[in-house]
Amino acid sequence: MKKIVVLTGAGMSAESGIRTFREMGGLWEEYDVMEVASPQAWENNPELVLRFYNERRKKLFEAEPNQGHQGLVELEKYFDVQIITQNVDDLHERAGSKSVLHLHGELKKARSTANPNLIYELDHWELKLGDTCEKGSQLRPHIVWFGEAVHAIHDAALICETADVFVVIGTSLNVYPAAGLVDYAPNGIPIFLIDPNDVYSSNNRLTVIKEKAGTGVQKLITILKNEYL
Ligand code: APR
C-alpha cells in the first residue's frame, strides 16, 4: 500500500468553525502570542493563558469534523495514511483517522507543571487555577508554546522520509520546525498543497490544489485513485 503523509494546519479545521491564526480575523489578530501562548505568559498571567485555551476548548467541544477530515479517512481505504498535524484539536481523530501525530500538543489534554509526563484527558472545557495533578501541582494546557521544544519533530521527520506521496493542507507554512517537514519528503515523490489562498513555499515541487480542504481533499482522492489504483 502506498504511504500518504499529510501535514495539516489550522485551515484543515476552518470549515468546522475553528479560527485560523494568521488570516484576517485570525486568532493572532486578537491576541498577542507572547501574552497567551508562551512560558513567559504563563509566568506573568496564568489566568489569561487558561482563559485563552478555555475559550478555544469550549468551541472545540461544539465543533464537528468537516468534509476534509472525512475525506482523509476515506483515503485510508486505499492507502496507508499518516497524519502529522500542527492543530491541537481532535477533529482528525473524531473523524476516524487512525494515525495522527500532534506536533503542537492537544487542547483536550492538560499536564502537570511538576512532571510533564503526567498528562490528563479533559472531558470538560474549563481548566482553572487550583486544578492540580496527582502530585498536587498546577495543571497547564498540554500545548507546545512559542519558545518551547517541539518534541515530536524528530518522529515526524522520520515519517516524512517514508512518504510515497506528501500532502500539505491548510497551513501557511510560517512556523518552524513544522514548516520544514516538506523538505523531508523524498526527492521525486509528488507533493500536493491544498489551500484556497496562495502559500509561499521555498519547495518548488508543489502541485497546488487551490481549494478549501472540504473540496480539495475530494479532488486529491480522485487524482490519487487515478494515479495509483
Ligand atoms: N481549507 C484549507 N485551508 C484553509 C482554509 C480552508 N477552508 N481556510 C484557510 N486556509 C488556509 C489559509 O489560507 C492559511 O494558509 O489555512 C492556513 C492557515 O494558516 P495559519 O493561520 O498560519 O495556521 P497554521 O499554518 O496552522 O499555523 C501554524 O502557528 O500559531 C502557531 O501553533 C500555531 O499550529 C499553529 C502554527
Tab-separated table of C-alpha atoms and ligand atoms in Angstrom:
chain	number	residue	atom	x	y	z
A	1	MET	CA	0.000	0.000	0.000
A	2	LYS	CA	1.356	3.426	-0.937
A	3	LYS	CA	2.081	5.688	2.061
A	4	ILE	CA	0.464	9.126	2.073
A	5	VAL	CA	1.878	11.564	4.649
A	6	VAL	CA	-0.369	14.561	5.316
A	7	LEU	CA	0.794	17.724	7.121
A	8	THR	CA	-2.204	19.737	8.298
A	9	GLY	CA	-2.632	23.194	9.800
A	10	ALA	CA	-5.412	25.426	11.080
A	11	GLY	CA	-7.072	25.698	7.658
A	12	MET	CA	-7.934	21.998	7.920
A	13	SER	CA	-10.363	22.865	10.727
A	14	ALA	CA	-11.599	26.218	9.364
A	15	GLU	CA	-14.751	24.645	7.858
A	16	SER	CA	-15.511	23.199	11.291
A	17	GLY	CA	-15.733	26.757	12.610
A	18	ILE	CA	-12.300	26.744	14.292
A	19	ARG	CA	-10.419	30.013	13.734
A	20	THR	CA	-7.075	30.072	11.949
A	21	PHE	CA	-4.201	32.210	13.218
A	22	ARG	CA	-2.835	34.473	10.501
A	23	GLU	CA	-5.754	35.239	8.250
A	24	MET	CA	-7.996	38.294	8.512
A	25	GLY	CA	-9.847	37.890	11.806
A	26	GLY	CA	-7.428	35.179	12.884
A	27	LEU	CA	-6.506	34.478	16.493
A	28	TRP	CA	-3.212	36.368	16.314
A	29	GLU	CA	-5.088	39.496	15.215
A	30	GLU	CA	-6.939	39.467	18.522
A	31	TYR	CA	-4.293	38.173	20.913
A	32	ASP	CA	-0.593	38.872	21.376
A	33	VAL	CA	1.022	35.435	21.039
A	34	MET	CA	3.537	36.218	23.747
A	35	GLU	CA	0.738	37.106	26.180
A	36	VAL	CA	-1.246	33.890	25.812
A	37	ALA	CA	0.985	31.174	24.288
A	38	SER	CA	4.451	31.316	25.842
A	39	PRO	CA	6.154	30.260	29.086
A	40	GLN	CA	6.552	33.948	29.985
A	41	ALA	CA	2.789	34.413	29.576
A	42	TRP	CA	2.181	31.503	31.936
A	43	GLU	CA	4.605	33.006	34.437
A	44	ASN	CA	3.092	36.508	34.220
A	45	ASN	CA	-0.631	35.827	33.889
A	46	PRO	CA	-1.696	32.161	34.116
A	47	GLU	CA	-5.377	33.134	34.346
A	48	LEU	CA	-5.207	34.865	30.934
A	49	VAL	CA	-3.449	31.835	29.433
A	50	LEU	CA	-6.004	29.444	30.928
A	51	ARG	CA	-8.854	31.654	29.649
A	52	PHE	CA	-7.361	31.740	26.108
A	53	TYR	CA	-7.266	27.961	25.910
A	54	ASN	CA	-10.590	27.505	27.754
A	55	GLU	CA	-12.338	29.658	25.107
A	56	ARG	CA	-10.798	27.564	22.295
A	57	ARG	CA	-11.565	24.279	24.114
A	58	LYS	CA	-15.194	25.317	24.641
A	59	LYS	CA	-15.543	25.951	20.879
A	60	LEU	CA	-13.859	22.634	20.123
A	61	PHE	CA	-16.423	20.736	22.224
A	62	GLU	CA	-19.088	22.343	19.982
A	63	ALA	CA	-17.241	21.676	16.686
A	64	GLU	CA	-17.531	18.675	14.369
A	65	PRO	CA	-15.074	17.215	11.824
A	66	ASN	CA	-15.664	18.577	8.296
A	67	GLN	CA	-15.681	17.021	4.813
A	68	GLY	CA	-11.903	17.488	4.630
A	69	HIS	CA	-11.283	15.404	7.761
A	70	GLN	CA	-13.735	12.781	6.460
A	71	GLY	CA	-12.014	12.711	3.073
A	72	LEU	CA	-8.696	11.851	4.736
A	73	VAL	CA	-10.442	8.952	6.484
A	74	GLU	CA	-11.797	7.795	3.095
A	75	LEU	CA	-8.210	7.802	1.754
A	76	GLU	CA	-7.408	5.123	4.349
A	77	LYS	CA	-9.482	2.649	2.320
A	78	TYR	CA	-6.864	2.771	-0.440
A	79	PHE	CA	-3.638	3.993	1.146
A	80	ASP	CA	-1.554	3.898	4.318
A	81	VAL	CA	-2.324	7.426	5.623
A	82	GLN	CA	-0.217	9.068	8.336
A	83	ILE	CA	-1.324	12.490	9.515
A	84	ILE	CA	1.079	14.950	11.109
A	85	THR	CA	-0.870	17.911	12.426
A	86	GLN	CA	0.035	21.317	13.823
A	87	ASN	CA	-3.532	21.515	15.106
A	88	VAL	CA	-4.342	20.966	18.753
A	89	ASP	CA	-7.943	19.957	18.048
A	90	ASP	CA	-9.052	16.307	17.965
A	91	LEU	CA	-11.090	16.572	14.756
A	92	HIS	CA	-8.878	14.172	12.771
A	93	GLU	CA	-9.346	11.541	15.488
A	94	ARG	CA	-13.079	12.189	15.796
A	95	ALA	CA	-13.448	11.833	12.015
A	96	GLY	CA	-11.838	8.386	12.351
A	97	SER	CA	-8.216	8.889	11.227
A	98	LYS	CA	-6.163	6.074	12.699
A	99	SER	CA	-2.692	7.600	12.715
A	100	VAL	CA	-2.369	11.208	13.927
A	101	LEU	CA	0.809	12.802	15.296
A	102	HIS	CA	0.316	16.151	17.095
A	103	LEU	CA	3.328	18.460	16.793
A	104	HIS	CA	1.986	21.308	18.938
A	105	GLY	CA	0.056	19.422	21.630
A	106	GLU	CA	-3.618	18.683	22.255
A	107	LEU	CA	-6.264	21.114	23.508
A	108	LYS	CA	-8.308	18.396	25.261
A	109	LYS	CA	-5.339	17.395	27.411
A	110	ALA	CA	-3.665	19.019	30.430
A	111	ARG	CA	-0.351	18.189	32.039
A	112	SER	CA	1.373	18.605	35.362
A	113	THR	CA	3.639	21.621	35.791
A	114	ALA	CA	5.806	19.460	38.055
A	115	ASN	CA	6.145	16.428	35.769
A	116	PRO	CA	5.443	16.803	32.003
A	117	ASN	CA	4.914	13.064	31.734
A	118	LEU	CA	1.745	13.353	33.830
A	119	ILE	CA	-0.841	14.072	31.106
A	120	TYR	CA	-4.612	14.018	31.650
A	121	GLU	CA	-7.589	13.919	29.254
A	122	LEU	CA	-10.025	16.792	29.848
A	123	ASP	CA	-13.699	15.858	29.457
A	124	HIS	CA	-14.788	19.431	30.197
A	125	TRP	CA	-13.807	22.770	28.632
A	126	GLU	CA	-12.610	24.676	31.692
A	127	LEU	CA	-9.149	24.296	33.221
A	128	LYS	CA	-8.755	26.512	36.291
A	129	LEU	CA	-6.086	27.701	38.695
A	130	GLY	CA	-6.227	25.190	41.526
A	131	ASP	CA	-6.774	22.212	39.189
A	132	THR	CA	-3.816	20.040	40.140
A	133	CYS	CA	-2.116	16.793	39.085
A	134	GLU	CA	-1.883	13.725	41.301
A	135	LYS	CA	1.261	15.248	42.859
A	136	GLY	CA	-0.608	18.411	43.784
A	137	SER	CA	0.991	20.669	41.135
A	138	GLN	CA	-0.986	23.054	38.947
A	139	LEU	CA	-2.184	21.669	35.628
A	140	ARG	CA	-1.304	23.572	32.405
A	141	PRO	CA	-2.548	23.179	28.835
A	142	HIS	CA	-0.795	20.279	27.052
A	143	ILE	CA	0.276	22.671	24.294
A	144	VAL	CA	3.712	23.491	22.838
A	145	TRP	CA	4.086	27.221	23.483
A	146	PHE	CA	6.273	29.555	21.470
A	147	GLY	CA	9.797	29.119	22.745
A	148	GLU	CA	9.232	25.505	23.800
A	149	ALA	CA	10.682	22.448	22.063
A	150	VAL	CA	8.594	20.513	19.510
A	151	HIS	CA	9.461	17.081	20.924
A	152	ALA	CA	7.610	15.188	18.154
A	153	ILE	CA	9.528	16.806	15.291
A	154	HIS	CA	12.133	14.020	15.009
A	155	ASP	CA	9.495	11.305	14.752
A	156	ALA	CA	7.594	13.492	12.282
A	157	ALA	CA	10.662	13.912	10.065
A	158	LEU	CA	11.253	10.142	10.042
A	159	ILE	CA	7.642	9.619	8.938
A	160	CYS	CA	8.003	12.202	6.143
A	161	GLU	CA	11.085	10.396	4.834
A	162	THR	CA	8.962	7.268	4.221
A	163	ALA	CA	6.261	9.045	2.181
A	164	ASP	CA	5.302	7.906	-1.329
A	165	VAL	CA	3.051	10.977	-1.578
A	166	PHE	CA	3.244	14.108	0.611
A	167	VAL	CA	0.210	16.361	1.142
A	168	VAL	CA	0.072	19.773	2.844
A	169	ILE	CA	-3.386	21.051	3.837
A	170	GLY	CA	-4.395	24.345	5.454
A	171	THR	CA	-1.105	25.738	6.712
A	172	SER	CA	0.642	28.995	5.860
A	173	LEU	CA	3.985	27.193	6.382
A	174	ASN	CA	5.042	30.098	8.596
A	175	VAL	CA	6.079	28.224	11.711
A	176	TYR	CA	9.211	26.094	12.048
A	177	PRO	CA	10.193	23.380	12.597
A	178	ALA	CA	6.792	22.122	11.326
A	179	ALA	CA	7.046	24.018	8.032
A	180	GLY	CA	10.421	22.415	7.351
A	181	LEU	CA	8.888	18.932	7.194
A	182	VAL	CA	8.088	19.437	3.494
A	183	ASP	CA	11.836	19.226	2.853
A	184	TYR	CA	11.979	15.739	4.401
A	185	ALA	CA	9.752	14.367	1.643
A	186	PRO	CA	11.911	12.096	-0.547
A	187	ASN	CA	13.087	13.625	-3.848
A	188	GLY	CA	10.879	12.845	-6.805
A	189	ILE	CA	7.656	11.993	-4.941
A	190	PRO	CA	4.506	14.002	-5.674
A	191	ILE	CA	3.785	16.815	-3.187
A	192	PHE	CA	0.302	18.385	-3.132
A	193	LEU	CA	-0.708	21.594	-1.367
A	194	ILE	CA	-4.405	22.202	-0.661
A	195	ASP	CA	-5.227	25.799	0.281
A	196	PRO	CA	-7.746	28.350	-1.098
A	197	ASN	CA	-5.106	31.080	-0.795
A	198	ASP	CA	-1.582	31.485	-2.112
A	199	VAL	CA	1.016	29.916	0.182
A	200	TYR	CA	4.711	30.676	-0.188
A	201	SER	CA	6.998	27.682	-0.024
A	202	SER	CA	10.673	27.509	-0.968
A	203	ASN	CA	9.898	23.989	-2.130
A	204	ASN	CA	9.236	24.288	-5.861
A	205	ARG	CA	7.896	20.746	-6.267
A	206	LEU	CA	4.393	21.521	-5.009
A	207	THR	CA	1.273	20.737	-7.050
A	208	VAL	CA	-1.281	23.268	-5.786
A	209	ILE	CA	-4.978	22.410	-5.409
A	210	LYS	CA	-6.380	25.890	-4.823
A	211	GLU	CA	-9.448	24.796	-2.867
A	212	LYS	CA	-10.721	24.654	0.691
A	213	ALA	CA	-9.985	21.398	2.493
A	214	GLY	CA	-13.545	20.096	2.070
A	215	THR	CA	-13.473	20.092	-1.730
A	216	GLY	CA	-9.693	19.946	-2.140
A	217	VAL	CA	-9.380	16.575	-0.428
A	218	GLN	CA	-12.093	15.145	-2.702
A	219	LYS	CA	-10.087	16.335	-5.736
A	220	LEU	CA	-6.959	14.782	-4.233
A	221	ILE	CA	-8.718	11.438	-3.752
A	222	THR	CA	-9.695	11.407	-7.444
A	223	ILE	CA	-6.137	12.280	-8.523
A	224	LEU	CA	-4.557	9.610	-6.289
A	225	LYS	CA	-7.038	6.878	-7.244
A	226	ASN	CA	-6.466	7.570	-10.970
A	227	GLU	CA	-2.713	7.527	-10.428
A	228	TYR	CA	-2.291	4.562	-8.125
A	229	LEU	CA	-5.387	2.278	-8.263
B	1	APR	N1	-9.245	24.962	3.805
B	1	APR	C1	-7.889	24.864	3.651
B	1	APR	N2	-7.021	25.842	4.023
B	1	APR	C2	-7.569	26.971	4.545
B	1	APR	C3	-8.963	27.147	4.728
B	1	APR	C4	-9.804	26.083	4.332
B	1	APR	N3	-11.140	26.170	4.468
B	1	APR	N4	-9.164	28.386	5.275
B	1	APR	C5	-7.940	28.939	5.428
B	1	APR	N5	-6.986	28.095	4.993
B	1	APR	C6	-5.537	28.277	4.988
B	1	APR	C7	-5.057	29.707	4.938
B	1	APR	O1	-5.021	30.179	3.599
B	1	APR	C8	-3.660	29.590	5.533
B	1	APR	O2	-2.708	29.266	4.544
B	1	APR	O3	-5.041	27.782	6.222
B	1	APR	C9	-3.797	28.420	6.512
B	1	APR	C10	-3.805	28.841	7.959
B	1	APR	O4	-2.535	29.384	8.272
B	1	APR	P1	-2.236	29.809	9.788
B	1	APR	O5	-3.397	30.587	10.314
B	1	APR	O6	-0.877	30.421	9.797
B	1	APR	O7	-2.229	28.446	10.597
B	1	APR	P2	-1.049	27.388	10.682
B	1	APR	O8	-0.242	27.388	9.425
B	1	APR	O9	-1.665	26.100	11.087
B	1	APR	O10	-0.147	27.948	11.895
B	1	APR	C11	0.929	27.138	12.304
B	1	APR	O11	1.318	28.618	14.171
B	1	APR	O12	0.388	29.885	15.800
B	1	APR	C12	1.031	28.707	15.546
B	1	APR	O13	0.887	26.768	16.818
B	1	APR	C13	0.168	27.549	15.934
B	1	APR	O14	-0.024	25.421	14.822
B	1	APR	C14	-0.049	26.824	14.619
B	1	APR	C15	1.126	27.267	13.786
